[in-house]
Coordinates of C-alpha atoms in Angstrom, one line a residue:
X1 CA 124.2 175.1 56.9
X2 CA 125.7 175.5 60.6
X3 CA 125.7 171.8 60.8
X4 CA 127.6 171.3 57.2
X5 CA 130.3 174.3 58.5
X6 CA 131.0 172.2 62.0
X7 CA 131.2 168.7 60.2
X8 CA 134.0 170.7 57.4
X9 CA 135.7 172.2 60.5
X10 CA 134.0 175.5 60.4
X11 CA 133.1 177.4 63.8
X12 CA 130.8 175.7 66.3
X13 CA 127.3 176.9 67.1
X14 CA 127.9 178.7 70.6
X15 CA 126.6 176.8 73.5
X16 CA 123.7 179.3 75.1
X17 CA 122.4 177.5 78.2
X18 CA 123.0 174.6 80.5
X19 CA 121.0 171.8 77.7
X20 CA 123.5 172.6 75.0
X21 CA 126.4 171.9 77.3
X22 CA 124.6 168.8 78.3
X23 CA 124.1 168.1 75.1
X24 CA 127.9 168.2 73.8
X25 CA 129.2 167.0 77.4
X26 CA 127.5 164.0 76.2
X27 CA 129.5 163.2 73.2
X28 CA 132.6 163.8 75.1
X29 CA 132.2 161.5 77.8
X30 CA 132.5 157.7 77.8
X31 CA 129.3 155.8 78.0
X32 CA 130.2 155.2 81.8
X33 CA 131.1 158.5 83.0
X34 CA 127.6 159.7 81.7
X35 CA 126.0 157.5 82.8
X36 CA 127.9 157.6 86.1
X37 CA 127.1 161.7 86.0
X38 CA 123.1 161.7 84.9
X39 CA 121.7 158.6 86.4
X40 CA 119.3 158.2 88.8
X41 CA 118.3 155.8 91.5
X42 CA 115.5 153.5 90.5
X43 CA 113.2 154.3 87.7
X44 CA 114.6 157.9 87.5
X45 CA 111.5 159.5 88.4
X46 CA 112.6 161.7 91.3
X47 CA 115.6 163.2 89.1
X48 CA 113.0 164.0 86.4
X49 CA 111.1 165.1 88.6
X50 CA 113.6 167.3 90.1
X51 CA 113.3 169.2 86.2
X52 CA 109.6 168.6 85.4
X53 CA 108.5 170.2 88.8
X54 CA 110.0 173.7 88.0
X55 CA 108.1 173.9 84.8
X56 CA 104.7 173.5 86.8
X57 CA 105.2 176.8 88.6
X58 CA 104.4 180.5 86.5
X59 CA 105.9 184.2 86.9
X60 CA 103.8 186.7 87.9
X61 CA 105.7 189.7 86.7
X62 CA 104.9 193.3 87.8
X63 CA 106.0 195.9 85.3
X64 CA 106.2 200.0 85.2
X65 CA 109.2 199.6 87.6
X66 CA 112.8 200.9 87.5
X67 CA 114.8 198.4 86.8
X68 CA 118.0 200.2 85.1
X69 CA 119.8 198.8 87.6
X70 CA 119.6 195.3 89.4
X71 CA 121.9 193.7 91.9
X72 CA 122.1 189.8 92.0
X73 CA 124.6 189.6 95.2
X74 CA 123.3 188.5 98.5
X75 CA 124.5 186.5 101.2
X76 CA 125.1 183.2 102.6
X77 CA 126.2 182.4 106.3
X78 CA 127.5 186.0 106.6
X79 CA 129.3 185.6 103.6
X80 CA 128.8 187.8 100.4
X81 CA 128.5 186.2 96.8
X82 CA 127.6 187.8 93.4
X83 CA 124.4 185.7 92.9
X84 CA 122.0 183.1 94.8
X85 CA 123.9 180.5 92.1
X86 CA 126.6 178.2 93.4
X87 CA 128.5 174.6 93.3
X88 CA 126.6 172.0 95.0
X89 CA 129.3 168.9 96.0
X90 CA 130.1 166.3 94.0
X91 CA 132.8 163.6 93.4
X92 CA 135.3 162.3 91.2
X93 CA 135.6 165.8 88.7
X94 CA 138.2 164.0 87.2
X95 CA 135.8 162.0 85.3
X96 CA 134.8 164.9 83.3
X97 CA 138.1 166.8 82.8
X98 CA 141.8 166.4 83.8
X99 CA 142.7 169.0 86.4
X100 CA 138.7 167.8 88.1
X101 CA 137.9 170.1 91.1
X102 CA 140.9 172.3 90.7
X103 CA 139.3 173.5 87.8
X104 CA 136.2 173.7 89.5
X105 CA 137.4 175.6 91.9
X106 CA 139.2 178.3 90.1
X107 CA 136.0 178.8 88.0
X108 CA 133.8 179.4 91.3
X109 CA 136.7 181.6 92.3
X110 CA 136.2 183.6 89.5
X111 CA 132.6 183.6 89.3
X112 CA 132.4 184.7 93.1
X113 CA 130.3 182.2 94.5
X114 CA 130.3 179.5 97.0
X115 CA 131.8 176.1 95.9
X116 CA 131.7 172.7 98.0
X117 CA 133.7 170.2 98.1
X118 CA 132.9 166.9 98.2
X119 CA 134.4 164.6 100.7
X120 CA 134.8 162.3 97.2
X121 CA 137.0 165.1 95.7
X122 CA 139.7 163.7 93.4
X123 CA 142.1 165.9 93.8
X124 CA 143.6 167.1 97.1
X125 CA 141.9 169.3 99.6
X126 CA 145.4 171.4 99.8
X127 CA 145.5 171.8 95.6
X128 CA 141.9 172.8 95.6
X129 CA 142.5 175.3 97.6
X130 CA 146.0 176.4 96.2
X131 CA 144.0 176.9 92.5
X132 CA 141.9 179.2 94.2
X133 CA 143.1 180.7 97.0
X134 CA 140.9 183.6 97.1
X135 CA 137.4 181.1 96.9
X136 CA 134.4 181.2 99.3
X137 CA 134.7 177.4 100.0
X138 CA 132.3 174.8 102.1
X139 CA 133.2 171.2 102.6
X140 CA 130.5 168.3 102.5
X141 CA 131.5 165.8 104.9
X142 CA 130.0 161.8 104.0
X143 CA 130.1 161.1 108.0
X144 CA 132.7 158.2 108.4
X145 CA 132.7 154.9 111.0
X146 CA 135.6 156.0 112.2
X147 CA 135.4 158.6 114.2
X148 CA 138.7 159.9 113.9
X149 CA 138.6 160.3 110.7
X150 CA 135.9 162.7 110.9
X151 CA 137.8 164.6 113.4
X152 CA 140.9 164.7 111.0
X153 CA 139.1 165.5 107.9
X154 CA 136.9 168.3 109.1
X155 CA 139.9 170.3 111.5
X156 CA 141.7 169.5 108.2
X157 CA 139.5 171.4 106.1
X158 CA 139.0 174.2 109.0
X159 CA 142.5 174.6 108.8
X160 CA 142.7 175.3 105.5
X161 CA 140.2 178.1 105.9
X162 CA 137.0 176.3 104.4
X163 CA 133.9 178.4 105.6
X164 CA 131.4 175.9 106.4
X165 CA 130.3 172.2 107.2
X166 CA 127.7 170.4 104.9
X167 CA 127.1 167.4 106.6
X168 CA 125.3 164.9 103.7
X169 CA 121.9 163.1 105.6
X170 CA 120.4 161.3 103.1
X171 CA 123.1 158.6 102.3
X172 CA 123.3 156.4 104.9
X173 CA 123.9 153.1 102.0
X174 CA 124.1 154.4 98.1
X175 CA 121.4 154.5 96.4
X176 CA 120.3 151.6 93.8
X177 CA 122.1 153.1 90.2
X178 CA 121.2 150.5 88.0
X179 CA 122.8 152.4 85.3
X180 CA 126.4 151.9 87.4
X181 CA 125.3 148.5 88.4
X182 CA 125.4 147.3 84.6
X183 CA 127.8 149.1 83.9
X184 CA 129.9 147.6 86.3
X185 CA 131.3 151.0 87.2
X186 CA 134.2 150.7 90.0
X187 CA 135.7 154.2 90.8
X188 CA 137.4 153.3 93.3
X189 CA 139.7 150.7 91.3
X190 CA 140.0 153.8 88.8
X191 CA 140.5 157.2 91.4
X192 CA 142.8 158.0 93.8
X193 CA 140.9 159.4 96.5
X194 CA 143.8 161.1 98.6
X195 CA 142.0 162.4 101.3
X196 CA 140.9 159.2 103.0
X197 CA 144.1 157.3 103.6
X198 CA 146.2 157.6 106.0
X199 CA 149.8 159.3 105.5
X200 CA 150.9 155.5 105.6
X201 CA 148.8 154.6 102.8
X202 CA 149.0 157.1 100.6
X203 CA 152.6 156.3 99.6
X204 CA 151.9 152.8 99.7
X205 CA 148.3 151.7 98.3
X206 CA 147.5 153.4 94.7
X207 CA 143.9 152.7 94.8
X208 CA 141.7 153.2 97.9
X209 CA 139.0 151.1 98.9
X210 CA 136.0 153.8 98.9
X211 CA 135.8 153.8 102.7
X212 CA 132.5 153.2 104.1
X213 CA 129.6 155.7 105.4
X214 CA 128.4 155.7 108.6
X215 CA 124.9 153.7 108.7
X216 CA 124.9 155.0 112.5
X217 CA 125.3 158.5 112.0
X218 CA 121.9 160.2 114.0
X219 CA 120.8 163.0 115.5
X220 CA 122.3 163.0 119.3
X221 CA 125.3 163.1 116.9
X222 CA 125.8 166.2 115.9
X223 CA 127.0 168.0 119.1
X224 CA 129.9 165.9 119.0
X225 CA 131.1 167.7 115.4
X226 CA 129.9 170.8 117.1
X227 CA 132.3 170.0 120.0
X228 CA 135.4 169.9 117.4
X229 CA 134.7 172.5 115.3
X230 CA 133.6 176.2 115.0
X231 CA 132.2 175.5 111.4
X232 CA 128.8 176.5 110.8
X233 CA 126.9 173.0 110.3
X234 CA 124.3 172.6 107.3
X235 CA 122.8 169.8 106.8
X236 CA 122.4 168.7 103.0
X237 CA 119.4 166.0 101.9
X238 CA 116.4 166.9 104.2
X239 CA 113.0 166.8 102.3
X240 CA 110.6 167.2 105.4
X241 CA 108.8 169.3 108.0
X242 CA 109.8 166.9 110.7
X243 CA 113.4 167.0 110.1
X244 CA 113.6 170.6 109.9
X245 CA 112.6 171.0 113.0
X246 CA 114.9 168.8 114.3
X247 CA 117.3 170.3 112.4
X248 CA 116.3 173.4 113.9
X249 CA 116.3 171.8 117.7
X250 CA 119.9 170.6 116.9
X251 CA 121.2 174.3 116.4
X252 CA 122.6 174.2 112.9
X253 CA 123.2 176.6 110.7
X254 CA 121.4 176.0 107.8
X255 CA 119.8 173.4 105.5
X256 CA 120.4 172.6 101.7
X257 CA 116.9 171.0 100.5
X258 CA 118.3 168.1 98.1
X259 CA 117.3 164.5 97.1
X260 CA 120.6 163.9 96.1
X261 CA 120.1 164.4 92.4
X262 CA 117.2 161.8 92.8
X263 CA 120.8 159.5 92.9
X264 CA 119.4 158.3 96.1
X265 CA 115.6 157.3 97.2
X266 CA 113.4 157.4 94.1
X267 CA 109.4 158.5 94.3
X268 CA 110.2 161.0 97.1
X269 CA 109.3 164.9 96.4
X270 CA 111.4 167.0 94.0
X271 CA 113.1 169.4 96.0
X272 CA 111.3 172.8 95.0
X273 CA 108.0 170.8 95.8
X274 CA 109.7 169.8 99.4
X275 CA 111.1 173.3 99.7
X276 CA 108.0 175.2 100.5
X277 CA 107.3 172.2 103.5
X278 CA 110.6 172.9 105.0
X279 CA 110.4 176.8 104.6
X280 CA 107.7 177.3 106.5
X281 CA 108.8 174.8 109.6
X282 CA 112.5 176.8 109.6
X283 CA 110.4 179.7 110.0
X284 CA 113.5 182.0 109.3
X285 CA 115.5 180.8 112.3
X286 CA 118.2 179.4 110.1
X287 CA 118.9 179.9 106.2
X288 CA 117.3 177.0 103.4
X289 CA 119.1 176.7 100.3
X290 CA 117.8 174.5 97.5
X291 CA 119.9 172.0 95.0
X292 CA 117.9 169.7 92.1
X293 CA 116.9 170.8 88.8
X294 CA 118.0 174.1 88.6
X295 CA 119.0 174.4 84.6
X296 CA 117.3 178.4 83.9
X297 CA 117.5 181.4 85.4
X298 CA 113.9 181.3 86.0
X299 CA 113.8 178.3 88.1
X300 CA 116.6 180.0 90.2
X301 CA 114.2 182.9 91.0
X302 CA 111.2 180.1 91.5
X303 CA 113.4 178.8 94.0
X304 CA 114.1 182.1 95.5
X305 CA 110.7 182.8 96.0
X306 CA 109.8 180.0 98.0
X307 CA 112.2 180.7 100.1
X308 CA 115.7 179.1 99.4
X309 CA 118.6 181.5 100.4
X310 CA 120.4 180.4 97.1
X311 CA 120.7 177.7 95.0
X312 CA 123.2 174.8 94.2
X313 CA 124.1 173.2 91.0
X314 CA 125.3 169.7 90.4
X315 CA 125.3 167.6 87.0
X316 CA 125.2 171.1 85.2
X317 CA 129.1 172.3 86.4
X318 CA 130.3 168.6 85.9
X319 CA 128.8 169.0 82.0
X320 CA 130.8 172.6 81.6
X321 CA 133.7 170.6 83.1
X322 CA 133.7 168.2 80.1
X323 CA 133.3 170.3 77.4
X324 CA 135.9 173.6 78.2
X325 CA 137.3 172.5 82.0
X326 CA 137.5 175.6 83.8
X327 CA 136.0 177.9 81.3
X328 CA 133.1 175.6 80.8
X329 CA 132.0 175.9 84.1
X330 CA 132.8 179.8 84.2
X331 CA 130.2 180.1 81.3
X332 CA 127.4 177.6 83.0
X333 CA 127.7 180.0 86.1
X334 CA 127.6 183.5 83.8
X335 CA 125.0 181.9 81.8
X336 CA 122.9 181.0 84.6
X337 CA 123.8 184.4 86.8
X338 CA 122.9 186.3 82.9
X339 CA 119.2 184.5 82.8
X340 CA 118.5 185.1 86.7
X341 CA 119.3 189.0 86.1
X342 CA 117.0 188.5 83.1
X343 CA 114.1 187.1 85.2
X344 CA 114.7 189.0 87.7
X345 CA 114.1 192.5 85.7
X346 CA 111.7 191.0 83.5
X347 CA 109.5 190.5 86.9
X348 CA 110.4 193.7 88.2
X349 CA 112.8 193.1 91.0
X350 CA 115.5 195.5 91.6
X351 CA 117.4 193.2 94.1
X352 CA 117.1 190.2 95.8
X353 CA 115.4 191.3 99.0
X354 CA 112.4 192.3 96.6
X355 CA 112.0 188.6 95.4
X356 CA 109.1 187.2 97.3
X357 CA 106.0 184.4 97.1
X358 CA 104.0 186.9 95.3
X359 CA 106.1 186.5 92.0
X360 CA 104.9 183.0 91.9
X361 CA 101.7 180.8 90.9
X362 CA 101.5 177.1 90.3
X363 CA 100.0 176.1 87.1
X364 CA 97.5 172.6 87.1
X365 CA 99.8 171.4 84.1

């Protein structure tokens, strides 16, 4: 009957968690965009993955305690937010809806969470930041040959009162996208990316040439960005022990556990598999946060209790983004931050702080 109502113009079934928005993003986009937004490097198996690896993990809940009231706030990098949920970095938001990350941005705003720009924004640093003037805001840098342009991009951002650096490791060369490669997707013929031209060429060229990443980019590296700024640094893509503690060696302020939406290297770990691994080599010295997969409120508490000071989301705000723009991705954030409160009284935790390993088992599914 619902189905007969929508096709006569009656009211639309409501959209009640992250699938049904992927679901009618979907039939919004063009073939390209979608497939430009869900694909995966190779086969596809490590964004799967990123999904089917949550499932394999149970709740233990423990009951007969007060929870008439629960608190989802905590903190990340000294800075408060209403729930461990927030905006991983992605590019070109455009794609999915007119006023892209401006949109994006407003609806973080409102949510009071953590948003992160991607260097790939399409839209301007300064009208990001104009929509939402009151936003916790990091910026993810894609490390650039040209060293001054590094330089200018992240004193940029500083200046313009973005809280933190997410430096993006595991991109070196893009990954293979076969889905992009037949569909002969060119973004940079079809976005202005204003924030890597010069002043020059920004009045002059109306395309850019998506500038190259660094393929140099190592670790001795990264005292020179913590010569020119007083950003935290986080670094974003590490999936092992070994790197952690170098991570940890290099003084940086936190890691973000990610395979890059499995956009990048496919077989390599999901990351809540590679989260526990990268937990234990921190060893609390410096906060973990977790992006990949994350589409319930349960898997955000999963994550939580292996460890990761909060989680990212990426495809999921670019699908609210296509179907309702700014209020689509308000509703993916309240949904989510709705389940999480869910789980987390249904499990018997009053407040963060009280989510722990013990609320966990993995399953031999």
């Amino acid at each position: 009957r619902d189905k007969m109502e929508n096709e006569s113009g009656g009211p639309e079934m409501p959209l009640v968690c992250l699938t049904d928005f992927q679901a009618q993003a979907r039939e919004r986009l063009s073939k390209s965009s979608w497939d430009f937004i869900e694909g995966g490097a190779g086969e596809g198996i490590t964004r799967d993955d990123n999904i089917a690896a949550f499932k394999k993990i149970r709740l233990r809940p423990r009951y007969l305690r007060d929870v008439s009231e629960v608190d989802t706030r905590t903190t990340i990098q000294g800075e408060e937010i209403s729930a461990p949920i927030c905006v991983s970095p992605s590019g070109f938001h455009c794609l999915a809806w007119p006023d892209g990350e401006m949109s994006t941005s407003r609806a973080a705003q409102a949510a009071g969470v953590c948003y992160v720009t991607s260097t790939f924004a399409s839209c301007s640093f300064e009208d990001i930041v104009a929509a939402a003037p009151g936003g916790l805001r990091w910026f993810q840098l894609y490390v650039q040959p040209d060293q001054q342009l590094n330089k200018q991009l992240v004193q940029r951002v500083e200046s313009l009162g973005f809280k933190a650096l997410v430096i993006t490791v595991d991109a070196p060369i893009v990954g293979n996208r076969r889905h992009d490669i037949r569909n002969q997707l060119d973004l940079k013929m079809n976005l202005m990316l204003k924030d890597l031209r010069s002043p020059k060429e920004r009045n002059s060229i109306p395309c850019l040439q998506t500038s190259a990443i660094s393929t140099s980019f190592c670790w001795n590296d990264l005292s020179w960005f913590q010569s020119i700024t007083r950003l935290p640094i986080i670094l974003k893509g590490i999936l092992t022990k070994e790197d952690a503690e170098l991570a940890v060696k290099h003084n940086v302020h936190g890691i973000i556990v990610s395979n890059h939406g499995g956009r990048q290297l496919d077989e390599v770990p999901s990351s809540i598999d590679a989260l526990t691994e990268v937990v234990a080599a921190v060893n609390g010295k410096i906060e973990v946060y977790l992006d990949g997969g994350v589409r319930t409120g349960n898997d955000v508490l999963k994550a939580l209790a292996l460890g990761a000071k909060c989680i990212f989301l990426g495809r999921p705000i670019l699908w609210g983004l296509a179907c309702k723009g700014e209020h689509g991705v308000r509703e993916i954030l309240n949904i989510l931050k709705n389940e999480f409160c869910i789980s987390m009284t249904l499990t018997g935790c009053r407040s963060i702080a009280e989510i722990n390993r013990n609320l966990i088992q993995f399953s031999n599914l």
